[in-house]
Tab-separated table of C-alpha atoms in Angstrom:
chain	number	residue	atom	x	y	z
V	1404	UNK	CA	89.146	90.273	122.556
V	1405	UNK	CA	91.255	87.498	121.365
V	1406	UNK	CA	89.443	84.701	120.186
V	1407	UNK	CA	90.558	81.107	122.012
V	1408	UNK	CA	89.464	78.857	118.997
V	1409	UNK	CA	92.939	78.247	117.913
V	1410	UNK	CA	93.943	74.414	118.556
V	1411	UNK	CA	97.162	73.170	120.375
V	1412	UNK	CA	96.690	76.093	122.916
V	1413	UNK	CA	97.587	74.321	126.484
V	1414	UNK	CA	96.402	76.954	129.021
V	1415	UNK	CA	97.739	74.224	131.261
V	1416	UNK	CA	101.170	74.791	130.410
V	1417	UNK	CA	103.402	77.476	132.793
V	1418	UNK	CA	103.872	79.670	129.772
V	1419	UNK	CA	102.197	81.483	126.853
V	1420	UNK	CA	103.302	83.412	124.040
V	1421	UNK	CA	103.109	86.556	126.254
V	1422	UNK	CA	105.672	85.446	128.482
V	1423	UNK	CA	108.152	85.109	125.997
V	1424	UNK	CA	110.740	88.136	125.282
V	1425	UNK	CA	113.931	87.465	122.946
V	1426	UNK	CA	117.657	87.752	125.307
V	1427	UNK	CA	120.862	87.433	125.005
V	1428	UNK	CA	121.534	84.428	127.292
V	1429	UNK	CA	120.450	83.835	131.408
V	1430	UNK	CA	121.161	81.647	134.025
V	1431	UNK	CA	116.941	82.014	134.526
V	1432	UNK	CA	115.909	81.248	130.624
V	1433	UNK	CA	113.585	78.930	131.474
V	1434	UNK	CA	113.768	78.303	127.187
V	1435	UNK	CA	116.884	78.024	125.868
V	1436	UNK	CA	118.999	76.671	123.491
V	1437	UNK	CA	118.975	73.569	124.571
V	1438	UNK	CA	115.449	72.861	124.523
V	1439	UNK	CA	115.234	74.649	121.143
V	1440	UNK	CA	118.016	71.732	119.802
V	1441	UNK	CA	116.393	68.864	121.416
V	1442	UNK	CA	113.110	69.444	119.824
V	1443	UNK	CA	114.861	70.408	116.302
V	1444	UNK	CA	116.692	66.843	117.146
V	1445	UNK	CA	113.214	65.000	117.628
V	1446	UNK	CA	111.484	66.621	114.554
V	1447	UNK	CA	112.212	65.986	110.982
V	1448	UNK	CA	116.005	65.268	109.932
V	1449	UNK	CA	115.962	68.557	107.476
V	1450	UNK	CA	115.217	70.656	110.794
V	1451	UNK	CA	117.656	69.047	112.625
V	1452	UNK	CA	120.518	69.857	110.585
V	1453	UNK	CA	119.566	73.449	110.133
V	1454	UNK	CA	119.792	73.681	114.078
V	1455	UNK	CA	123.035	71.762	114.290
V	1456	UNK	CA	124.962	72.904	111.681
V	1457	UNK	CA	124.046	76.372	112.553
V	1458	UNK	CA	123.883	76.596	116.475
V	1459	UNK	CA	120.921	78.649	116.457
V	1460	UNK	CA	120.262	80.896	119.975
V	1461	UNK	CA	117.228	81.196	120.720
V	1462	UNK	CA	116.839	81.973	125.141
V	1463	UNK	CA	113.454	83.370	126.672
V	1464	UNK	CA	112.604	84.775	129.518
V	1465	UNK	CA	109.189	84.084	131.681
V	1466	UNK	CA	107.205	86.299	133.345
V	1467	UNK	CA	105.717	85.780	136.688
V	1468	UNK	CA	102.369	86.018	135.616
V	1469	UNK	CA	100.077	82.852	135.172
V	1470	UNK	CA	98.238	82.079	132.080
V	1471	UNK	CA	95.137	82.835	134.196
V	1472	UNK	CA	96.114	86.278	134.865
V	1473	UNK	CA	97.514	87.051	131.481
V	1474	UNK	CA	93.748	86.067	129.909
V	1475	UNK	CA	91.870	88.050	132.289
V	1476	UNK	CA	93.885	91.073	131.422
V	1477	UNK	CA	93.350	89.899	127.685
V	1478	UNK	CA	89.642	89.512	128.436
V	1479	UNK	CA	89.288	92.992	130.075
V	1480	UNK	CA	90.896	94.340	127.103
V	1481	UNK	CA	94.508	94.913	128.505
V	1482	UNK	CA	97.186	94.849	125.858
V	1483	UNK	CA	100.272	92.681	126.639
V	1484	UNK	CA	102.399	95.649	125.745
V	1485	UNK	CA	106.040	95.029	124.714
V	1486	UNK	CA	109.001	96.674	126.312
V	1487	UNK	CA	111.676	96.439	125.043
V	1488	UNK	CA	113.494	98.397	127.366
V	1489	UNK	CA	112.526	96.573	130.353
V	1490	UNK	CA	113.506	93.345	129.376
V	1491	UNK	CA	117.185	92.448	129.135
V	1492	UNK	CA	118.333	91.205	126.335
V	1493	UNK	CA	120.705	91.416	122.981
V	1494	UNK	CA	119.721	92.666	119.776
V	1495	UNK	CA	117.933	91.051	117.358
V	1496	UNK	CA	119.184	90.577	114.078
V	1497	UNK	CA	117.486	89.984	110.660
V	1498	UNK	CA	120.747	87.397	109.364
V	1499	UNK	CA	120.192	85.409	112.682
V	1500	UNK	CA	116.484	85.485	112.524
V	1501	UNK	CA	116.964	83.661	108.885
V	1502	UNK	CA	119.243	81.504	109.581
V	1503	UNK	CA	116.724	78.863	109.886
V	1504	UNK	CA	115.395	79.441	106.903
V	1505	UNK	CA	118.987	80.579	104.797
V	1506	UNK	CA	119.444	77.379	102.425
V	1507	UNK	CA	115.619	78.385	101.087
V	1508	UNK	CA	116.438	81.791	100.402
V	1509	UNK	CA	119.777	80.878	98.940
V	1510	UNK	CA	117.588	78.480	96.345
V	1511	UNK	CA	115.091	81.730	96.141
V	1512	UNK	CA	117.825	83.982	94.910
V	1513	UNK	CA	119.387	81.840	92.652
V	1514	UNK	CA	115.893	81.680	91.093
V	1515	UNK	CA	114.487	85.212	90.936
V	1516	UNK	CA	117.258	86.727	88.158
V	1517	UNK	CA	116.697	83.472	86.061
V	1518	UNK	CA	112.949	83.935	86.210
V	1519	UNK	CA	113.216	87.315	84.831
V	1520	UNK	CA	116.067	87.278	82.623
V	1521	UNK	CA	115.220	83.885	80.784
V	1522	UNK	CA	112.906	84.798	78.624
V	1523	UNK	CA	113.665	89.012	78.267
V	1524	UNK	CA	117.202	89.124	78.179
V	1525	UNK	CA	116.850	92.802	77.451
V	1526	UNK	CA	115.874	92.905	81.443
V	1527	UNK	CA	118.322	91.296	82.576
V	1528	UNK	CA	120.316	94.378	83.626
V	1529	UNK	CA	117.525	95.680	85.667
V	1530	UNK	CA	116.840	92.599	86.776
V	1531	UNK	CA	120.152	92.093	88.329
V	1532	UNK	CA	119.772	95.719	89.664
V	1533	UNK	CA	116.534	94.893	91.333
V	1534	UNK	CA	117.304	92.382	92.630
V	1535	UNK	CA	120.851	93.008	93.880
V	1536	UNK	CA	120.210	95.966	95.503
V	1537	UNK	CA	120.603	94.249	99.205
V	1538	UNK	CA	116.897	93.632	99.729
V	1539	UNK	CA	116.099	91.958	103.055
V	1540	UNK	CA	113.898	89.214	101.237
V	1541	UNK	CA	111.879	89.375	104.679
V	1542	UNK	CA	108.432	88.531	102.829
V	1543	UNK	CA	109.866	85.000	101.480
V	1544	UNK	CA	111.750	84.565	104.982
V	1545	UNK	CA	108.229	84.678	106.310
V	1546	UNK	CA	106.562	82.151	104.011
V	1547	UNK	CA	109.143	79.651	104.797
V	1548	UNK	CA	109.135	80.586	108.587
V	1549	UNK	CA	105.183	80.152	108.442
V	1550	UNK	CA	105.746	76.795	106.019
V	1551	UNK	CA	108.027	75.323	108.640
V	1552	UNK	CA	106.253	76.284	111.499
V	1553	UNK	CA	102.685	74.872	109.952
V	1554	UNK	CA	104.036	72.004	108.448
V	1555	UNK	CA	104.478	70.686	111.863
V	1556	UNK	CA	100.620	70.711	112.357
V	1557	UNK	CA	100.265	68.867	109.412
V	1558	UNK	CA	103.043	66.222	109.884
V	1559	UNK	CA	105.070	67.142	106.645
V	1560	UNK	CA	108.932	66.681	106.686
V	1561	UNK	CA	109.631	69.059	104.143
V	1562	UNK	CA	108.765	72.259	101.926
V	1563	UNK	CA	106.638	71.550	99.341
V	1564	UNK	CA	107.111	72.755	96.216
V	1565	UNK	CA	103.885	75.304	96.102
V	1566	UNK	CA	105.832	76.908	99.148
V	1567	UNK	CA	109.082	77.541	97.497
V	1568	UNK	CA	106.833	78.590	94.457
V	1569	UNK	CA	104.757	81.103	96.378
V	1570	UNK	CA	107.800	82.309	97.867
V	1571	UNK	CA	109.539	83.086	94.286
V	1572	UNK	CA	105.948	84.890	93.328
V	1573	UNK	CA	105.379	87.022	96.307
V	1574	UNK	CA	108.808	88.510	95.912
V	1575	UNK	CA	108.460	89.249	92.651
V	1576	UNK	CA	105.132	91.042	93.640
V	1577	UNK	CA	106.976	93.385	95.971
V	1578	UNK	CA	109.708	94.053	93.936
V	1579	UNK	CA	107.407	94.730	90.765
V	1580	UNK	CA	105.540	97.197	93.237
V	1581	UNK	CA	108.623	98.921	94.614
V	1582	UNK	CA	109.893	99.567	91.259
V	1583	UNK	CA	106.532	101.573	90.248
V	1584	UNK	CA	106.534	103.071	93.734
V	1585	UNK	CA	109.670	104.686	92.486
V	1586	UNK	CA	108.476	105.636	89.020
V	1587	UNK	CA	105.324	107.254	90.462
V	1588	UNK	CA	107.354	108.805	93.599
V	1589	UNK	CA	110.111	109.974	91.189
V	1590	UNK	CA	112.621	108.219	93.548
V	1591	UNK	CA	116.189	108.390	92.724
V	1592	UNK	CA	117.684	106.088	95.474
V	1593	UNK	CA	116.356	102.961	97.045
V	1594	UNK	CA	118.275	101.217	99.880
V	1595	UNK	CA	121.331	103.451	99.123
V	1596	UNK	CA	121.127	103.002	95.377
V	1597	UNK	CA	119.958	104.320	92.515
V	1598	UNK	CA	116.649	103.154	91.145
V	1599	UNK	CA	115.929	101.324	88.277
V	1600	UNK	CA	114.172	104.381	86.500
V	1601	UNK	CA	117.014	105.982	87.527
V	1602	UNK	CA	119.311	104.207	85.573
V	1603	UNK	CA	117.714	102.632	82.655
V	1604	UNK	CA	115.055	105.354	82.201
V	1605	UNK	CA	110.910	105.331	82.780
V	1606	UNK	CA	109.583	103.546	79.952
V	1607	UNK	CA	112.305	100.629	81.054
V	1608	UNK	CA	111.531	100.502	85.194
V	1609	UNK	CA	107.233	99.978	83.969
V	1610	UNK	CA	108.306	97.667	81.648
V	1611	UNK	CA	110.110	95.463	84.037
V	1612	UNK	CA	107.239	96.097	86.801
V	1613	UNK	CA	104.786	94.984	84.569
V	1614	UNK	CA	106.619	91.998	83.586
V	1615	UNK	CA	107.238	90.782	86.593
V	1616	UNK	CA	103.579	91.248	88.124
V	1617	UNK	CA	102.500	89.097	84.931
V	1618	UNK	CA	104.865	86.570	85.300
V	1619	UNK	CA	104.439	86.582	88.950
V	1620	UNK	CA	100.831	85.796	87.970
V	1621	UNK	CA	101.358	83.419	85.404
V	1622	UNK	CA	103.332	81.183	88.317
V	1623	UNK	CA	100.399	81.939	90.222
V	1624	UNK	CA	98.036	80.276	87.933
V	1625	UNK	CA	100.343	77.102	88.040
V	1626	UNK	CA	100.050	76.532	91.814
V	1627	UNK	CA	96.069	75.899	90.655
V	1628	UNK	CA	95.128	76.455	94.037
V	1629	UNK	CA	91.625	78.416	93.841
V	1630	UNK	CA	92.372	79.877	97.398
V	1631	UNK	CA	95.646	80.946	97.028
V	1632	UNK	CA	94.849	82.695	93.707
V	1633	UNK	CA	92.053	84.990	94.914
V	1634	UNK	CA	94.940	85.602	97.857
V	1635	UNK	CA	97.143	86.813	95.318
V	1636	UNK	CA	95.023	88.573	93.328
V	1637	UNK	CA	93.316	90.732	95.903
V	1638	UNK	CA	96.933	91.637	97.162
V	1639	UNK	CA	97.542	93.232	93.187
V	1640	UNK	CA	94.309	94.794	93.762
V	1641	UNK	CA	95.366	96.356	96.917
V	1642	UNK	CA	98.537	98.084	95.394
V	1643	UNK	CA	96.672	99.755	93.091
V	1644	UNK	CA	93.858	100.545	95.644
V	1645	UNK	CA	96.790	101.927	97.906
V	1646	UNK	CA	98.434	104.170	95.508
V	1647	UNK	CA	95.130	105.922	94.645
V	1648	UNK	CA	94.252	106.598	97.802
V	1649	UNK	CA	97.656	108.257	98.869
V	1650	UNK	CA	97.583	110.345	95.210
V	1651	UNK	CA	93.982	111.635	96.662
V	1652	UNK	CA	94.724	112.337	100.177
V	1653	UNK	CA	98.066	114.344	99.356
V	1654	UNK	CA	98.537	117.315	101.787
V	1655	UNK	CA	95.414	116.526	103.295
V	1656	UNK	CA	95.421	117.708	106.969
V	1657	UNK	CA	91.838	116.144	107.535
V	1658	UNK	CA	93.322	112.548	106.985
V	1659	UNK	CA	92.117	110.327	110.185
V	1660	UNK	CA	94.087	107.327	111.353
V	1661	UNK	CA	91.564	104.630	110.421
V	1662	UNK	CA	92.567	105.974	106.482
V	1663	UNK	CA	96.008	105.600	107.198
V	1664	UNK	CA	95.553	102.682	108.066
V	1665	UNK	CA	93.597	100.921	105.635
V	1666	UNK	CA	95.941	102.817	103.010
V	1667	UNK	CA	99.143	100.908	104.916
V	1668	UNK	CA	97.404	97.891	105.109
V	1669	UNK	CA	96.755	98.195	101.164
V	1670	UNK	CA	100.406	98.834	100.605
V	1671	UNK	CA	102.009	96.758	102.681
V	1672	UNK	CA	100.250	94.676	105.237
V	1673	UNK	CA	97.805	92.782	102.494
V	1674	UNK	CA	101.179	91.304	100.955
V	1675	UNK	CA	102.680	90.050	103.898
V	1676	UNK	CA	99.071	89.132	105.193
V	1677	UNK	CA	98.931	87.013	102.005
V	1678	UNK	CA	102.354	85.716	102.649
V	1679	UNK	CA	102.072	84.523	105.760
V	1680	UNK	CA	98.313	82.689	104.747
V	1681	UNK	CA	99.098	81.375	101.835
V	1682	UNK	CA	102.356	79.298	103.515
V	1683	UNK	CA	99.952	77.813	105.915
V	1684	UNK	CA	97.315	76.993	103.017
V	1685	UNK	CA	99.742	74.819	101.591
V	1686	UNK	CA	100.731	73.085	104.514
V	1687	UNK	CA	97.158	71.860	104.667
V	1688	UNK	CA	96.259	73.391	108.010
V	1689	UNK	CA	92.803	73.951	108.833
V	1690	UNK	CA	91.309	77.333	108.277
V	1691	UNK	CA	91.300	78.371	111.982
V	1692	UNK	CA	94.937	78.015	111.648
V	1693	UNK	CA	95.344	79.924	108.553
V	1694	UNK	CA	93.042	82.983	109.256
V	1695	UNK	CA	95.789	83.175	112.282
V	1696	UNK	CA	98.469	83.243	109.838
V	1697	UNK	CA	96.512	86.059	107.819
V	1698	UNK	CA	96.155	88.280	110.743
V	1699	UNK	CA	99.799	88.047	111.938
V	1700	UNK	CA	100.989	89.026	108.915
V	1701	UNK	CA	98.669	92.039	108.351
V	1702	UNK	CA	99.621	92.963	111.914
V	1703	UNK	CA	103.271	92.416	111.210
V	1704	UNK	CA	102.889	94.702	108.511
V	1705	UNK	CA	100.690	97.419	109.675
V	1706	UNK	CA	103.588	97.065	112.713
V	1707	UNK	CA	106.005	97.283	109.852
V	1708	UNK	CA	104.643	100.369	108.008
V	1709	UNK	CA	104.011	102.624	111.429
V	1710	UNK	CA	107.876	101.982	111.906
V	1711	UNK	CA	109.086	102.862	108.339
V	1712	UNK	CA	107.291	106.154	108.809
V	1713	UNK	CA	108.867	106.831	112.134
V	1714	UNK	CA	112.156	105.775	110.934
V	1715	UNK	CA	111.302	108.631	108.101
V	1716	UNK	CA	111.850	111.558	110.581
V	1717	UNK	CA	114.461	109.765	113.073
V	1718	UNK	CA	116.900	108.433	110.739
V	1719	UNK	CA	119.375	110.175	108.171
V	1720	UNK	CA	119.644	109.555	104.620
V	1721	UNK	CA	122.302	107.793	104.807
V	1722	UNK	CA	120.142	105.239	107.490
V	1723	UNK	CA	117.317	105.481	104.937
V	1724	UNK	CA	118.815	104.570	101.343
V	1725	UNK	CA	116.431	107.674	100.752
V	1726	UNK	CA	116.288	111.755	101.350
V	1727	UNK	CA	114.766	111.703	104.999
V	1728	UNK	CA	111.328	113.746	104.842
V	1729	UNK	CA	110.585	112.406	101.773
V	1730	UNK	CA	107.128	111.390	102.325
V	1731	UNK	CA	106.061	114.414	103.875
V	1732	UNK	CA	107.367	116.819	101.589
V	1733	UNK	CA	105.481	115.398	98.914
V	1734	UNK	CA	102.422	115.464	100.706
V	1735	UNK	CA	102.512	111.448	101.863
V	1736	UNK	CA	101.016	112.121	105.373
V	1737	UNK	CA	101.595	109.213	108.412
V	1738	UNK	CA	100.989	108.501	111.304
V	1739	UNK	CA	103.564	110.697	113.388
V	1740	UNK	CA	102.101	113.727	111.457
V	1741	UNK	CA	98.426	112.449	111.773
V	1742	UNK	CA	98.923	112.766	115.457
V	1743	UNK	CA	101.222	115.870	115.915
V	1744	UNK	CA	98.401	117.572	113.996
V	1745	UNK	CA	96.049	116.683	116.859
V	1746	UNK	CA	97.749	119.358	119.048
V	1747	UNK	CA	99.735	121.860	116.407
V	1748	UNK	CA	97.648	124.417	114.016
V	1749	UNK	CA	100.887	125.792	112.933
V	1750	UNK	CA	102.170	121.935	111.642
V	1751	UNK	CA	99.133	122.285	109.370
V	1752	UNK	CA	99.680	125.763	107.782
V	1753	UNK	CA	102.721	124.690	106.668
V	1754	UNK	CA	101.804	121.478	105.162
V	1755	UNK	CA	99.073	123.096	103.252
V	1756	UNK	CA	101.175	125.744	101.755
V	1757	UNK	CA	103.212	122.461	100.478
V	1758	UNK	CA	106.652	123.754	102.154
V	1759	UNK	CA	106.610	126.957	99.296
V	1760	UNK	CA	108.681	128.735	102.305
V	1761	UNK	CA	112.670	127.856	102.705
V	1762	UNK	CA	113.179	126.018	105.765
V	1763	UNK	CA	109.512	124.784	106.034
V	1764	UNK	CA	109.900	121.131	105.898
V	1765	UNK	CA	112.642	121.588	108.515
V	1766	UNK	CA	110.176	123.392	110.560
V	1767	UNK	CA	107.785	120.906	110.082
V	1768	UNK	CA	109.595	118.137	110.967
V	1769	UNK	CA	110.407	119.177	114.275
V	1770	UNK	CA	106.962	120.061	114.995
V	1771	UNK	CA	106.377	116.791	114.442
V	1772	UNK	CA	109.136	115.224	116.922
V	1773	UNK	CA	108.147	118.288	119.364
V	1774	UNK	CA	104.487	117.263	119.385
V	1775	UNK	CA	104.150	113.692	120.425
V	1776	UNK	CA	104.082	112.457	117.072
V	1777	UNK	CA	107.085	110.061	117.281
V	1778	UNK	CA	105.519	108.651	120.613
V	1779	UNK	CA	102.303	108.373	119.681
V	1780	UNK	CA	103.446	106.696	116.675
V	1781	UNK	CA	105.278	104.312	118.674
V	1782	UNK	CA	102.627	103.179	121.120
V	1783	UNK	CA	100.753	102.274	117.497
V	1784	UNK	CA	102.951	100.285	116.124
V	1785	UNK	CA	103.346	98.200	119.501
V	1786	UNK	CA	99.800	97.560	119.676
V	1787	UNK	CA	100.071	95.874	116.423
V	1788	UNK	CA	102.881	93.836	117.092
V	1789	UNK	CA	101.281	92.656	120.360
V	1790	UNK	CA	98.558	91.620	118.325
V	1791	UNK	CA	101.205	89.724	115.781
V	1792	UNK	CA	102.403	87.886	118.792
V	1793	UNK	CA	99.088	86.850	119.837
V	1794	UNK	CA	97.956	85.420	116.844
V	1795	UNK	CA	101.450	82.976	116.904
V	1796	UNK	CA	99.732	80.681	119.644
V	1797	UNK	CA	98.216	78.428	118.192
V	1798	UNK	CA	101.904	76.976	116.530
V	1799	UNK	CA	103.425	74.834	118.454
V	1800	UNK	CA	106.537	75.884	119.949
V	1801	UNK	CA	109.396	75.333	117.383
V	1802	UNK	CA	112.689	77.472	116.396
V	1803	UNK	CA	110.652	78.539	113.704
V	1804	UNK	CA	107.556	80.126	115.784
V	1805	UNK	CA	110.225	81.901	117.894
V	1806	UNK	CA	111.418	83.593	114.825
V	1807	UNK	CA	108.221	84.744	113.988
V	1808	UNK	CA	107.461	86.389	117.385
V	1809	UNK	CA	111.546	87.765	116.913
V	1810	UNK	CA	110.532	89.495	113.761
V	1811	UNK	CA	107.979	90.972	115.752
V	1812	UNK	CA	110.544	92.067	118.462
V	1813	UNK	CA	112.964	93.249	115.271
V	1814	UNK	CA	110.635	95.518	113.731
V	1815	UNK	CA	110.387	97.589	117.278
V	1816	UNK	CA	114.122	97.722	118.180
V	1817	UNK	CA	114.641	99.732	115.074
V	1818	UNK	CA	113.103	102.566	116.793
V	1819	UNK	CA	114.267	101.485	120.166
């Protein structure tokens, strides 16, 4: 049940968060541009700019359902599903979502080769491979998303420094973790390029992954923010949690969903969880607020991580940056394969004789499609991004809230 302790909630008001779906543009958007601009016009100059300068479109569409209907269906436990297919409107893309935010992450990328290559010029070359590889920077697009959206609460114009701070630190957490992802996956490409194991060797790739989780936590120590610290920490924790818990469930057809997920959530969702928190924590929200902020991002990510692992079995290599497969055929299992083993005994004598027959993982993979797996798969990863979308009401409505519920909407058109 969702809890109704959030503040600024005005059941009074025609709409709520669940009546809002992302569009192209319609004669019946009953919030549109317009109304995005005039209230970017009557907030803080910086804001105003952003919206000017770069004409962002942002239209909704409302449902006919009243508040009072939409909670009783919450109350009984009804899911506000998302579908995408039944609701008309244009694709959602990741350079328009961050538009609001793009003068921040410009400042964030001039930063992030600096901070590495300053003081270990011998990582420099890595460093500019890491971190030119054509990354999305989504977790820094969501601090200052959340920062923006929060500061509103707490009547500050602008970023603070701790958010553009955190935002430098929590990238430099994910990259540090993708590069020793690679390392212990043996990964040769990663978003279509080679790794950086791959080119500068092992002993180079843990080198620059441990540097930059130590530096990463010596800027971390300089926010001197108690809070935010044990965040942080707990997220480092959580990688290393993650990654034993996958090495010790390899090829194990007995894996259940609720270990899947907690695995995911180590991997992925506690980073963006942390993102998302620690952005309102230094806006100075209160903590109702900010345990909000903490649970859209884990759902965001959970959300996040169900679609990568679909995407694993629908897309090419070419789509991936990676072999397709790859986490099956060396024993990763996720959720599509968690639930096509539900209904196929063959899907599992294959995966325990670790594909040693040609044409096995082929086999399997189309078991896997065959079964439900994709489907079921997909009906997961929109419960979790309904409950992203619920936990976004109690922000005032702003550009920067509708971006958040569009990266929501994002994540499940990529397996639209």
């Amino acid at each position: 049940m969702m809890s109704m302790t959030c503040h600024n909630l005005d059941f009074g008001f025609t709409k709520t968060v669940f009546d809002l779906y992302a569009c192209g543009c319609s004669s019946n958007a009953s919030f549109c541009r317009s109304s995005v601009r005039n209230y970017a016009k009557s907030s803080s100059s910086s804001r105003k700019l952003v919206d000017r300068r770069r004409g962002i479109a942002l239209c909704r569409v409302s449902s006919t359902k009243t508040p009072a209907t939409l909670l009783s269906e919450v109350a009984q436990g009804v899911p506000p599903l998302l579908d995408l297919k039944k609701e008309s409107r244009c694709p959602i893309s990741l350079k328009n979502l961050f538009e609001l935010v793009a003068d921040d992450l410009q400042t964030l990328n001039q930063n992030l080769q600096s901070i590495v290559g300053a003081e270990n010029p011998v990582l420099m070359s890595a460093a500019e491979q890491i971190f030119g590889a054509g990354g999305k920077r989504m977790r820094p697009a969501l601090v200052f998303l959340v920062s923006r959206a929060t500061a509103e609460l707490a009547g500050l114009m602008e970023l603070t420094m701790e958010h553009r701070r955190l935002a430098e630190i929590i990238e430099m957490i994910h990259t540090a973790s993708l590069i020793h992802d690679d390392v212990l996956d043996d990964s040769n490409m990663r978003r279509g390029q080679e790794t950086v194991h791959q080119m500068y060797g092992t002993r180079v790739a843990v080198l620059a992954g441990d540097f930059m989780f130590a530096q990463s936590s010596w800027y971390l120590a300089n926010l001197e923010n108690l809070e935010v610290i044990k965040l942080i920490s707990q997220v480092i924790k959580d990688f290393a949690s993650g990654e034993i818990k996958q090495a010790s469930s390899l090829f194990d057809c007995d894996l259940k969903l609720e270990e899947y997920l907690l695995k995911s959530y180590y991997k992925t969702a506690s980073l963006i969880a942390a993102s998302t928190k620690g952005a309102a924590v230094f806006s100075g929200v209160d903590s109702t607020i900010t345990q909000k902020m903490y649970e859209y991002g884990k759902n965001l990510g959970l959300a996040f991580q169900v679609v990568d692992d679909i995407l694993d079995f629908t897309q090419s290599a070419e789509q991936l940056g990676k072999p397709a497969g790859s986490d099956l055929v060396n024993g990763n299992l996720t959720a599509p394969v968690i639930f096509a083993l539900e209904k196929e005994p063959k899907l599992r004598d294959i995966i325990e004789s670790e594909f040693s027959e040609p044409g096995s993982l082929n086999e399997a993979i189309e078991l896997v499609k065959s079964c439900g797996g994709i489907e079921r798969a997909q009906e997961l990863a929109k419960e979790k991004a309904d409950l992203a979308i619920q936990n976004l009401q109690c922000l005032p409505e702003s550009a920067f809230r509708l971006a958040l519920e569009d990266m929501v909407l994002y994540n499940l058109e990529r397996i639209d």
